[in-house]
PDB file of C-alpha atoms in Angstrom:
ATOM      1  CA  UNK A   1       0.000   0.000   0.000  1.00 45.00           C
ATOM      2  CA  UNK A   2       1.382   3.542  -1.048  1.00 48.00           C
ATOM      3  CA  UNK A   3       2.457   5.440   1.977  1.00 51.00           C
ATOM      4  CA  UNK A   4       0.517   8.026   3.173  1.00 53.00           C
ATOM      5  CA  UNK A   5       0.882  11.261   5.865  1.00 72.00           C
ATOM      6  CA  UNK A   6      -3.093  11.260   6.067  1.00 86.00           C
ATOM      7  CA  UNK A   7      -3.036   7.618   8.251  1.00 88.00           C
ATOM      8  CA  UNK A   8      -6.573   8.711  10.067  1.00 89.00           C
ATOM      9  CA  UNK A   9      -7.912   8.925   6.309  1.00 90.00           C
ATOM     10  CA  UNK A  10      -6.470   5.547   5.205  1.00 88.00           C
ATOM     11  CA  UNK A  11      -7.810   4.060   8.160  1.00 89.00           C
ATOM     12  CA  UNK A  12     -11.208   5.059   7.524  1.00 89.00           C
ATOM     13  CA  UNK A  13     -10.950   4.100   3.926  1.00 89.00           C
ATOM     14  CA  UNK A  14      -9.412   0.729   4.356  1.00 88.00           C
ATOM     15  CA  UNK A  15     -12.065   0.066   7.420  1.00 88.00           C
ATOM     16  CA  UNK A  16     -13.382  -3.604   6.565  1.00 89.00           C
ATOM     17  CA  UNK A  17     -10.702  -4.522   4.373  1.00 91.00           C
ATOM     18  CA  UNK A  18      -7.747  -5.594   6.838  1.00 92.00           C
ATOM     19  CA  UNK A  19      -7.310  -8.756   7.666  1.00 92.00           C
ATOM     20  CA  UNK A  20      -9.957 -10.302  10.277  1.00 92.00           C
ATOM     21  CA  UNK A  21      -6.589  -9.862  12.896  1.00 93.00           C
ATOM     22  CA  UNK A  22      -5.468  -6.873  11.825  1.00 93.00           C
ATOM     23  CA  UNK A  23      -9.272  -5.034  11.407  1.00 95.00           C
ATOM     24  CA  UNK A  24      -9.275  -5.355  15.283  1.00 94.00           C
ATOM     25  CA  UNK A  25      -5.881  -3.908  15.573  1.00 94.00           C
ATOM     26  CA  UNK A  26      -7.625  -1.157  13.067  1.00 93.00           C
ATOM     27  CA  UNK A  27     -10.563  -0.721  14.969  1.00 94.00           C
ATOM     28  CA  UNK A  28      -9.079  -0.128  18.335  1.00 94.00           C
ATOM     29  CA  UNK A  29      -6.757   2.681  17.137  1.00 93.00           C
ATOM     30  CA  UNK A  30      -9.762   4.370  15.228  1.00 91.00           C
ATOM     31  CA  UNK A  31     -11.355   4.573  18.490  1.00 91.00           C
ATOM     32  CA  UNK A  32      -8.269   5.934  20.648  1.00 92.00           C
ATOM     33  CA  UNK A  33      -6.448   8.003  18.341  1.00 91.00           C
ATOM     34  CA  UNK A  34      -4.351  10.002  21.146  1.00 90.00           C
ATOM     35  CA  UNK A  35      -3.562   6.972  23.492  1.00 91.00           C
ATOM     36  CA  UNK A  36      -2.171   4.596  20.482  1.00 91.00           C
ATOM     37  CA  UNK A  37       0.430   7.894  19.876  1.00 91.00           C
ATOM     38  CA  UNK A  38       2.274   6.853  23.420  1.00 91.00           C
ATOM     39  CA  UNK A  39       1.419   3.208  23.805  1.00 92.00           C
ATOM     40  CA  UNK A  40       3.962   0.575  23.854  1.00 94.00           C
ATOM     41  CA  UNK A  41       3.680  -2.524  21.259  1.00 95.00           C
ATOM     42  CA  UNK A  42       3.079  -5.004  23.930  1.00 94.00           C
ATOM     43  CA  UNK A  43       0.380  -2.836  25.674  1.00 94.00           C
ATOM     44  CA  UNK A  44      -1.368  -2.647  22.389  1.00 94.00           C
ATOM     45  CA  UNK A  45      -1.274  -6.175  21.592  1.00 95.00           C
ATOM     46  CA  UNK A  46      -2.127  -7.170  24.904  1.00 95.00           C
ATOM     47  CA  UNK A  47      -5.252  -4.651  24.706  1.00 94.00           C
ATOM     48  CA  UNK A  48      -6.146  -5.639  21.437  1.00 94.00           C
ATOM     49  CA  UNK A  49      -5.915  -9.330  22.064  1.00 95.00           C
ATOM     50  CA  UNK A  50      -3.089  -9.960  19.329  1.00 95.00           C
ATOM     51  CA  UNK A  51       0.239 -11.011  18.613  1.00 95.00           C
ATOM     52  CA  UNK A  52       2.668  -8.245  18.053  1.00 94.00           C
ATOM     53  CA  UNK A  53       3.577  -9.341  14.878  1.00 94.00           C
ATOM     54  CA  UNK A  54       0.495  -8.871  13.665  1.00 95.00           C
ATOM     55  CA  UNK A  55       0.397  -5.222  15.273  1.00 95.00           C
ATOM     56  CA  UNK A  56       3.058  -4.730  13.195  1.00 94.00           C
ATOM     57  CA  UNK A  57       2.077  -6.399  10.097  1.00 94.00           C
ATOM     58  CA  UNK A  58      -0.807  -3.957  10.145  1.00 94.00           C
ATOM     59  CA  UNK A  59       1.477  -1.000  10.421  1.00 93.00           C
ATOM     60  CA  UNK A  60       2.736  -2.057   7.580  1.00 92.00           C
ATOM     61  CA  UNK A  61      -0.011  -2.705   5.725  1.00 91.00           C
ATOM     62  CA  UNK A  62      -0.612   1.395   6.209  1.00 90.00           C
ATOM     63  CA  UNK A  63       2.468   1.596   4.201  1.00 89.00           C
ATOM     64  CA  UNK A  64       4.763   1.919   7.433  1.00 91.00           C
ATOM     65  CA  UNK A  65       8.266   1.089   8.488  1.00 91.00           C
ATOM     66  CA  UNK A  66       7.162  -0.621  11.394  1.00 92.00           C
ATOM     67  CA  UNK A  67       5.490  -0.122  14.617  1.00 94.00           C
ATOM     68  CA  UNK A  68       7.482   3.623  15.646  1.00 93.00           C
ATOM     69  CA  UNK A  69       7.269   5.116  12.070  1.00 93.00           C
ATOM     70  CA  UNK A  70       3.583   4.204  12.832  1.00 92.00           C
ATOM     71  CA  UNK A  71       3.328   6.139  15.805  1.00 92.00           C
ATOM     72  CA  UNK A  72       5.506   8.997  14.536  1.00 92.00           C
ATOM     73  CA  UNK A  73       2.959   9.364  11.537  1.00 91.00           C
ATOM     74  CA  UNK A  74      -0.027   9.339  13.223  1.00 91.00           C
ATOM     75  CA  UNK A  75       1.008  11.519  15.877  1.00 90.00           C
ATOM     76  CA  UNK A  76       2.106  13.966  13.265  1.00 88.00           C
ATOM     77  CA  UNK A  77      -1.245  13.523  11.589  1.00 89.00           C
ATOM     78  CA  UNK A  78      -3.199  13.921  14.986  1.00 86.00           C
ATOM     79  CA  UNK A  79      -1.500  17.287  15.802  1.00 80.00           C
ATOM     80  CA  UNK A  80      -2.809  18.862  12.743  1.00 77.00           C
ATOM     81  CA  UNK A  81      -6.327  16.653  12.652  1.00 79.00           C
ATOM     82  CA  UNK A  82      -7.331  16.651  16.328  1.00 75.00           C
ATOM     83  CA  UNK A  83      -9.609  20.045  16.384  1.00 71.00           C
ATOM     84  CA  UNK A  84     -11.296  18.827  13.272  1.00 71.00           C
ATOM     85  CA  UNK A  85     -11.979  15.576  15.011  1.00 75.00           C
ATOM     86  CA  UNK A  86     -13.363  16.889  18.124  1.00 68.00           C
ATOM     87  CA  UNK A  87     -14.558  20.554  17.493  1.00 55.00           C
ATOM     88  CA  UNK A  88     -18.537  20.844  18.530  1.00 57.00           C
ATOM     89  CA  UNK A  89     -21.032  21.405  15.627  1.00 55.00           C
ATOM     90  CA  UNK A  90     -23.044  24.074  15.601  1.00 52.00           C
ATOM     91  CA  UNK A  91     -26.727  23.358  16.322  1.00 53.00           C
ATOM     92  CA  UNK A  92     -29.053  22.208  13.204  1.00 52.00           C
ATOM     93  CA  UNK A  93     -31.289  25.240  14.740  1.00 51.00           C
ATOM     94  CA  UNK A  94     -28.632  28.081  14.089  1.00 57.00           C
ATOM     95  CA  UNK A  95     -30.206  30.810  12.066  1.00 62.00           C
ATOM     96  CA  UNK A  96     -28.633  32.601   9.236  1.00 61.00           C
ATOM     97  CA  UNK A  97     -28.818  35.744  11.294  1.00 65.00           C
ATOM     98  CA  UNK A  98     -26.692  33.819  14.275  1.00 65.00           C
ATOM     99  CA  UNK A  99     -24.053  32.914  11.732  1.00 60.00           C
ATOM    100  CA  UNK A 100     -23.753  36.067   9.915  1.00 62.00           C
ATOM    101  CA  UNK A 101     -23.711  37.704  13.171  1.00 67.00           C
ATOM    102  CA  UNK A 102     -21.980  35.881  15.831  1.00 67.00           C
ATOM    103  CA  UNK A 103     -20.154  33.496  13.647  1.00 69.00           C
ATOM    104  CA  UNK A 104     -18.473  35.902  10.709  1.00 76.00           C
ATOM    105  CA  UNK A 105     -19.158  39.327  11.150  1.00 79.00           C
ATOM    106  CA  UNK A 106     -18.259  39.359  14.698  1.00 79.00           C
ATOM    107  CA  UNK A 107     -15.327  37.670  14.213  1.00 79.00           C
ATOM    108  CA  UNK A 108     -13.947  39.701  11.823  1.00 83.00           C
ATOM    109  CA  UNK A 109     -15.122  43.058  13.760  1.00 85.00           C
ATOM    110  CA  UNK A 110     -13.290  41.377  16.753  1.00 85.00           C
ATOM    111  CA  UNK A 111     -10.068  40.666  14.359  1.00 86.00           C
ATOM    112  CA  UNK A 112     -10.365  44.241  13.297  1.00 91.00           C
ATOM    113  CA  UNK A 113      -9.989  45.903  16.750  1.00 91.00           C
ATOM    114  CA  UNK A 114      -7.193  43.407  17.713  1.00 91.00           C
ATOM    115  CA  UNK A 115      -5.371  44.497  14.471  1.00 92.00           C
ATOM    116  CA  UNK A 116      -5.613  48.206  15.302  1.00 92.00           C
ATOM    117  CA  UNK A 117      -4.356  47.719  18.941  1.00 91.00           C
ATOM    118  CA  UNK A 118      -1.520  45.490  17.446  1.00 90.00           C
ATOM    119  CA  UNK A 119      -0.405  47.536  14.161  1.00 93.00           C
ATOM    120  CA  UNK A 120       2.957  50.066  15.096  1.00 93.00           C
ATOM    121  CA  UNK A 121       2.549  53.484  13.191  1.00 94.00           C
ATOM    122  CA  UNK A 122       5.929  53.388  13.121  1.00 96.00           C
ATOM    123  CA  UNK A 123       6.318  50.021  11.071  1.00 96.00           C
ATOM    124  CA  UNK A 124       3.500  51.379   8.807  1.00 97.00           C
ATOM    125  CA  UNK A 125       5.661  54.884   7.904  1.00 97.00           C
ATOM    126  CA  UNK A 126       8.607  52.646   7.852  1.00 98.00           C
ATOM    127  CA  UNK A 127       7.309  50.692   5.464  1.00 98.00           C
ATOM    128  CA  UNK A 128       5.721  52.989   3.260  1.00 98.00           C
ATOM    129  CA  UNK A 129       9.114  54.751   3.111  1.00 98.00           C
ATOM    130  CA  UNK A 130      10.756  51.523   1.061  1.00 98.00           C
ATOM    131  CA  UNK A 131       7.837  50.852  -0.836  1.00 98.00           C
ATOM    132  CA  UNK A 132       7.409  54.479  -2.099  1.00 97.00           C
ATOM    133  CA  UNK A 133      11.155  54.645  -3.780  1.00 96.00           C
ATOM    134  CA  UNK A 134      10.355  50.844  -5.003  1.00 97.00           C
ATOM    135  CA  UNK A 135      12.238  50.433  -8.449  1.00 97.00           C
ATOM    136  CA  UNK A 136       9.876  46.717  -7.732  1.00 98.00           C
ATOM    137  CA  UNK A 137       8.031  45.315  -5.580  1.00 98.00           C
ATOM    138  CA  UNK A 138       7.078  41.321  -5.292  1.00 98.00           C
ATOM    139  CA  UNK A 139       4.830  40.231  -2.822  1.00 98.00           C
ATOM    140  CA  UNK A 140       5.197  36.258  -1.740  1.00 98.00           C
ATOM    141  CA  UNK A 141       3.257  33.833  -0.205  1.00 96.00           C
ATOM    142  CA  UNK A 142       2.943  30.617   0.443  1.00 92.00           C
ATOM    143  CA  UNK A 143       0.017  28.378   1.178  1.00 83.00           C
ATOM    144  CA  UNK A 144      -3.553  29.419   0.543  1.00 79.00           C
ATOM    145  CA  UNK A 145      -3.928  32.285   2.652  1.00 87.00           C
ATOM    146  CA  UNK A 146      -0.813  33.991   2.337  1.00 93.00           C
ATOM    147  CA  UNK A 147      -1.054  33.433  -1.411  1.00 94.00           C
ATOM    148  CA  UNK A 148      -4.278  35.073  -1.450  1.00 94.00           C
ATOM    149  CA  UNK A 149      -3.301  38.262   0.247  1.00 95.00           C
ATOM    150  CA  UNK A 150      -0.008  38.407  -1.640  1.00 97.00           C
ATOM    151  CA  UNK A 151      -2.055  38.730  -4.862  1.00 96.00           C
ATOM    152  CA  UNK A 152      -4.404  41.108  -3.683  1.00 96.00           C
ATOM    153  CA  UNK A 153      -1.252  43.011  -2.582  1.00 97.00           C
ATOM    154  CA  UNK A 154       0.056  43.030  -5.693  1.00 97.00           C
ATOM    155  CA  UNK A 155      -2.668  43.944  -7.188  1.00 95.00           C
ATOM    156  CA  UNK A 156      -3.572  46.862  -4.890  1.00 95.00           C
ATOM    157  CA  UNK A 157       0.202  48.925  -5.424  1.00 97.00           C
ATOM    158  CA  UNK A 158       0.254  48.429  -9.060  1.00 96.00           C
ATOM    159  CA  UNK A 159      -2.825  50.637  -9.782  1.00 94.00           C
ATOM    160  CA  UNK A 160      -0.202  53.400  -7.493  1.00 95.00           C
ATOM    161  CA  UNK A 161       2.686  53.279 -10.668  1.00 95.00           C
ATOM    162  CA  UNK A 162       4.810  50.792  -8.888  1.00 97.00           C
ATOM    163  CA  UNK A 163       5.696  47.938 -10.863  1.00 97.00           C
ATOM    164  CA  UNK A 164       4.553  44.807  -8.515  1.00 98.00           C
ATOM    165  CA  UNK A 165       3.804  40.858  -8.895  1.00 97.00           C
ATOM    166  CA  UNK A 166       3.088  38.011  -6.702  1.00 97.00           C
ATOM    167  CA  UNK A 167       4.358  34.979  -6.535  1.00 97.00           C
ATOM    168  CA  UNK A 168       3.451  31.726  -4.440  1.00 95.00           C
ATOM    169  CA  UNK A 169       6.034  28.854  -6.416  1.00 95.00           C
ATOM    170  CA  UNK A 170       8.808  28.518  -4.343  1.00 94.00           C
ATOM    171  CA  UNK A 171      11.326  27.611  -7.159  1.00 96.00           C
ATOM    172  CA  UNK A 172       9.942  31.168  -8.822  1.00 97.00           C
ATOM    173  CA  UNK A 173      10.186  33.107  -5.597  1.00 97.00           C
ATOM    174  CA  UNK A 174      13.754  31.766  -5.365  1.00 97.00           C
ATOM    175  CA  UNK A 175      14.522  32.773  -8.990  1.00 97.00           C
ATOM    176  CA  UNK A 176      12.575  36.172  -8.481  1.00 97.00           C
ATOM    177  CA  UNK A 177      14.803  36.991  -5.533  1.00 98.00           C
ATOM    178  CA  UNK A 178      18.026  36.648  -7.274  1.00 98.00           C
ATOM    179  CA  UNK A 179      17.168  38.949 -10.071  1.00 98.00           C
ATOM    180  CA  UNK A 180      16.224  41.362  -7.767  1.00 98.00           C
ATOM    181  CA  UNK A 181      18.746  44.589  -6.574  1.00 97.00           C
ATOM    182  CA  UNK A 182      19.209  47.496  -4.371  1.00 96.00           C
ATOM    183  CA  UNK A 183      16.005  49.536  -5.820  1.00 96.00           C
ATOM    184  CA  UNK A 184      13.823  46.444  -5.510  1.00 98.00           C
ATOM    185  CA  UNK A 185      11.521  45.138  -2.298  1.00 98.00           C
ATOM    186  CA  UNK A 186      10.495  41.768  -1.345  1.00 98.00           C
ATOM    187  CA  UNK A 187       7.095  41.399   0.527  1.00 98.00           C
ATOM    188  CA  UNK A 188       7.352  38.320   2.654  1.00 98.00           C
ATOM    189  CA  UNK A 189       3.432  36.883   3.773  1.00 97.00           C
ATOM    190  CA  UNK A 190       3.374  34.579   6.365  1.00 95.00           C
ATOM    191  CA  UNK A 191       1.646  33.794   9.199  1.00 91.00           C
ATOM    192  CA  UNK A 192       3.911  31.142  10.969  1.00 90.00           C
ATOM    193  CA  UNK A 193       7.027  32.633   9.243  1.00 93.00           C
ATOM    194  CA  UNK A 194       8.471  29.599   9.054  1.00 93.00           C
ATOM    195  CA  UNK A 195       8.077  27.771   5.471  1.00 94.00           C
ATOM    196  CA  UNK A 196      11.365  27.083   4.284  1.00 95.00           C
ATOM    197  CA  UNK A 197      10.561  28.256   0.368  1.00 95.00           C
ATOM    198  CA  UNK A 198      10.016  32.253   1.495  1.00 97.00           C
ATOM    199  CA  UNK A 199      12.906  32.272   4.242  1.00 97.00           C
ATOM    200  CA  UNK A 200      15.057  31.079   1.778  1.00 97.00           C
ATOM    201  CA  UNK A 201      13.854  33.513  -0.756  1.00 97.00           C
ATOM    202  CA  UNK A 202      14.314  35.931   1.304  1.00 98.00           C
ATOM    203  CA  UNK A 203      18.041  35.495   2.265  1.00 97.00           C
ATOM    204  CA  UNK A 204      18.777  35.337  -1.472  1.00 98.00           C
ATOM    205  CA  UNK A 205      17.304  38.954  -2.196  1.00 98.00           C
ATOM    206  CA  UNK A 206      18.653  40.488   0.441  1.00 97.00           C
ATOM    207  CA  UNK A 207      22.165  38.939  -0.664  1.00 97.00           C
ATOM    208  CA  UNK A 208      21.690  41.122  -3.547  1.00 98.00           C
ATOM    209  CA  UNK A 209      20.577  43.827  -1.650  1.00 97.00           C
ATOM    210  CA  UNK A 210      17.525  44.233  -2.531  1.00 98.00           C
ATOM    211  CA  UNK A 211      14.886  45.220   1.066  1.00 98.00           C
ATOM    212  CA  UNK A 212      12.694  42.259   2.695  1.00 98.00           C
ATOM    213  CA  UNK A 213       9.991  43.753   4.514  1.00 98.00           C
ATOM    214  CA  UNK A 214       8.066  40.758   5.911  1.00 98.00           C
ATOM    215  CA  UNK A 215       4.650  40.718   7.562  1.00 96.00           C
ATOM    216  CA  UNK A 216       4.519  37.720  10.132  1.00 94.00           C
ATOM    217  CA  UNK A 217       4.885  36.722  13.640  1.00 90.00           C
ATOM    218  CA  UNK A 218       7.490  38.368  15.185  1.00 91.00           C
ATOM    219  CA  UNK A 219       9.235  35.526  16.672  1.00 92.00           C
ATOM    220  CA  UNK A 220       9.639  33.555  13.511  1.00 94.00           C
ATOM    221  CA  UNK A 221      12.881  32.591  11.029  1.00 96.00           C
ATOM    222  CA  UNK A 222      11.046  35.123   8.380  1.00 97.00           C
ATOM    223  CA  UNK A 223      11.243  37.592  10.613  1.00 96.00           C
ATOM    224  CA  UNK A 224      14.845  37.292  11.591  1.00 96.00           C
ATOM    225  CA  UNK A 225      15.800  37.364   7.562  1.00 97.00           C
ATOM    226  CA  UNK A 226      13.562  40.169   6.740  1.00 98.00           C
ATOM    227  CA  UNK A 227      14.808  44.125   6.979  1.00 98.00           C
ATOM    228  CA  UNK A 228      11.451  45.315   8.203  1.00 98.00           C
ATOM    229  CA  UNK A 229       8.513  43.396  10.029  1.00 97.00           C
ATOM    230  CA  UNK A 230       5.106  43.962  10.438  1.00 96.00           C
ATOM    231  CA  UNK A 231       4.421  42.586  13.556  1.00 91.00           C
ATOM    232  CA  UNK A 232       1.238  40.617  13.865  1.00 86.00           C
ATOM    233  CA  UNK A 233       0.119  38.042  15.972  1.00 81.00           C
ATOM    234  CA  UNK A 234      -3.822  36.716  16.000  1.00 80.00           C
ATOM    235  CA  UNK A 235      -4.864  34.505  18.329  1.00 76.00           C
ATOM    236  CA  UNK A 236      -7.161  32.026  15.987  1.00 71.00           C
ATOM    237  CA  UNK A 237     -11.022  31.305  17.122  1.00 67.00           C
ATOM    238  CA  UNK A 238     -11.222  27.482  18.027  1.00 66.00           C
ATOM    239  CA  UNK A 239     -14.540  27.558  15.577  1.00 68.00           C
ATOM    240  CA  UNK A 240     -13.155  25.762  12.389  1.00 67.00           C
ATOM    241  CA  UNK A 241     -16.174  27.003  10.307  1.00 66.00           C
ATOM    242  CA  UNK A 242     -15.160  31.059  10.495  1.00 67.00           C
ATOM    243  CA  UNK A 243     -13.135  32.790   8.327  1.00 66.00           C
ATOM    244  CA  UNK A 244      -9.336  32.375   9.616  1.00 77.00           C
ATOM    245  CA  UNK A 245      -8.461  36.023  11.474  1.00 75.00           C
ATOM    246  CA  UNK A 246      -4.797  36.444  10.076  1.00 85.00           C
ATOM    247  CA  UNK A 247      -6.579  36.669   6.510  1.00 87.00           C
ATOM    248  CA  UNK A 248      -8.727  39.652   7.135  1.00 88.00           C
ATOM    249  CA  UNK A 249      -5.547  41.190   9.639  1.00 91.00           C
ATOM    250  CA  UNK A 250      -3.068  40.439   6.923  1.00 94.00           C
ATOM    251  CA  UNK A 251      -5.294  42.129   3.766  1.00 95.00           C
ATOM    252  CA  UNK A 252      -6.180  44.796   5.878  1.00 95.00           C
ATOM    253  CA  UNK A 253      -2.731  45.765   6.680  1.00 96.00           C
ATOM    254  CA  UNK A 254      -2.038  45.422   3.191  1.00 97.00           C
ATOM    255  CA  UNK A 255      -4.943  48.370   2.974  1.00 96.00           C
ATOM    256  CA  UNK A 256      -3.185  50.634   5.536  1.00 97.00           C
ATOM    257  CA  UNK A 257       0.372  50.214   3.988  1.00 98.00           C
ATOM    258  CA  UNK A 258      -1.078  50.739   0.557  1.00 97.00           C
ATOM    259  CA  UNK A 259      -2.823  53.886   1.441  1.00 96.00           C
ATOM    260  CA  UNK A 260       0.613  55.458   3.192  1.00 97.00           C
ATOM    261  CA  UNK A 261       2.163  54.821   0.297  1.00 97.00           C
ATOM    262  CA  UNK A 262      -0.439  56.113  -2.058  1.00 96.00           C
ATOM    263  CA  UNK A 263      -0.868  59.724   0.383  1.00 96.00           C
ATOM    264  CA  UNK A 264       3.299  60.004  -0.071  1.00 97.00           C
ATOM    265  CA  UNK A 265       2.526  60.258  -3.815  1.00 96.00           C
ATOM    266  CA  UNK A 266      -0.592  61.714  -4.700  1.00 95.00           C
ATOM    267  CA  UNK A 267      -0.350  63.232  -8.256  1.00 96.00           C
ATOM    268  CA  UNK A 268       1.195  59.585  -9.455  1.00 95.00           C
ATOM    269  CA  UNK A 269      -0.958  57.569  -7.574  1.00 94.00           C
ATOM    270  CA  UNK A 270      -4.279  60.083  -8.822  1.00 93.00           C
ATOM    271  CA  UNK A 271      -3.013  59.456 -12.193  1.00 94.00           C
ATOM    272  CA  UNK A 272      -2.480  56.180 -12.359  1.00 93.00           C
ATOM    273  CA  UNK A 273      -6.031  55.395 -10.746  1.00 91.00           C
ATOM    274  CA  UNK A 274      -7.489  57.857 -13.023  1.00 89.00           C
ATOM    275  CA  UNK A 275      -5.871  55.919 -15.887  1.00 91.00           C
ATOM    276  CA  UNK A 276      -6.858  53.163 -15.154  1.00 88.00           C
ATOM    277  CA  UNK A 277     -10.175  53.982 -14.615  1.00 85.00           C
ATOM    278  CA  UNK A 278     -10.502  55.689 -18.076  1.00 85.00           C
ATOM    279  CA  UNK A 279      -9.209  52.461 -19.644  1.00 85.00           C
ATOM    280  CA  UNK A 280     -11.998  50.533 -18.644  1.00 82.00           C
ATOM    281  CA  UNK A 281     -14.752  52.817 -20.107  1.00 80.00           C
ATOM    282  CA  UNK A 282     -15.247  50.836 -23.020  1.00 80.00           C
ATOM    283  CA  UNK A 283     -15.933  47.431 -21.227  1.00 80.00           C
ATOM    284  CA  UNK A 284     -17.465  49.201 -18.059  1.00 74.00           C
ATOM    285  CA  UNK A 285     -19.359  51.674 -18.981  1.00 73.00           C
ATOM    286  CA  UNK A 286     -20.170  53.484 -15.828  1.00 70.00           C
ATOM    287  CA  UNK A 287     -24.096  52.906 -15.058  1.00 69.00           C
ATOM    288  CA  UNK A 288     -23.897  55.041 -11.522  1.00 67.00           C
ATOM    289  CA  UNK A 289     -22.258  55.916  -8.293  1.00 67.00           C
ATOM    290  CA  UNK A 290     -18.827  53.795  -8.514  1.00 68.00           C
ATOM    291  CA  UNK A 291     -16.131  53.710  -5.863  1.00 67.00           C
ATOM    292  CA  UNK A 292     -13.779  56.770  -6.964  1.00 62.00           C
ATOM    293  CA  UNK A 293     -10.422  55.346  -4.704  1.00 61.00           C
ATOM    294  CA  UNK A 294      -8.957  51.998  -5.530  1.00 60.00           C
TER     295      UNK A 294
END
């Protein structure tokens, strides 16, 4: 059987198809997950009421080394799994109201007002300062979050004049950075700061001198490699359903940067948006009221 990180997943799936010894062995780690982690081979044999050989032929029937690469898996697995496996549902008589309210809105609201106690001035102006004499700007990421904010961030300063991209491919980010120079910025977007693709990345364009501001947790590698951080730390919402709070932090703090920048060049970034506005008459005809900033 091809190995797999996912073992809770391949034990569900494969559920009624071990062997008659090894479907026991199967259906007493389905049912305790955590304890099997820090159980001994003989313990779980004995508790079973099998061999260990066939404990271990059943490890390796999920594509394991043995009985410890097992464990390590699983455990690995479980870390990652465990609030999806024992978070509480929310009643079947929630109203849409409830969720919109309590459940989204609120959260973000909450998010918000935890941002703006969080978010230095000084880190903003500091910022802004780089990005305004940006020959470049490219804004990484790296996962589906960070990715999506890195595009939006790209897309947000290039309607200001300044050339930006994003880019979430860790070979490209690593080629991106080494083109890059002394009038050039790299945005780092993380919110562990710790994937090894953008720290990497990261060294390399600041090798060439090119600035790294970073917007992460504090504490992290990213941080240590970057020139600048924005310092943010959310504390997440143990309800797996809402919308993750470092998103709406991170694109929001995307907002405040953007605007800095845009207020420390006003005729080019009133031109550009003007321009760009004009160039979309012809497939967007205006038909009312339309947002006249960004």
């Amino acid at each position: 059987m091809q190995q797999t990180a996912d073992i809770i997943s391949l034990l569900r799936s494969q559920s009624g198809k071990f062997p008659n010894r090894e479907q026991l062995v199967a259906d007493y780690v389905s049912a305790h997950l955590e304890d099997v982690t820090t159980i001994a081979l003989s313990d779980l044999a004995k508790n079973v009421g099998v061999s260990e050989p066939t404990v271990i032929r059943f490890c390796r029937t999920l594509g394991c080394d043995g009985f410890r690469d097992f464990k390590i898996r699983l455990a690995q697995n479980l870390a990652v799994s465990i609030q999806y496996l024992t978070s509480e549902d929310i009643s079947d008589d929630t109203t849409a109201a409830d969720v919109l309210s309590n459940h989204v809105l609120g959260v973000i609201i909450d998010n918000l007002r935890l941002l703006r106690d969080q978010l230095s001035s000084d880190q903003i102006d500091q910022a802004a300062d780089i990005l305004v004499k940006a020959r470049q700007v490219a804004f990484f990421g790296v996962g589906g979050g960070s990715t999506t904010v890195a595009f939006d961030a790209a897309n947000r300063f290039f309607r200001l004049g300044i050339p930006a991209q994003s880019q979430s491919d860790g070979y490209l980010q690593r080629m991106l950075a080494s083109t890059f120079g002394a009038e050039d910025v790299i945005f780092a977007i993380s919110t562990s700061g710790r994937p090894t693709e953008i720290i990497h990345s990261a060294a390399i364009a600041r090798q060439y001198g090119a600035k790294v501001i970073s917007l992460t947790n504090p504490d992290s590698p990213l941080a240590a490699e970057s020139d600048l951080v924005i310092s943010i730390n959310m504390p997440e919402n143990p309800d797996i359903y809402k919308p993750t709070a470092t998103r709406h932090a991170f694109l929001a703090t995307i907002d405040v940067i953007a605007t800095a920048v845009a207020r420390r060049m006003p005729d080019q970034a009133k031109e550009k948006l003007r321009r760009i506005r004009s160039s979309l008459l012809t497939v967007n005809p205006p038909t009312g009221r339309q947002p006249i900033g960004d």
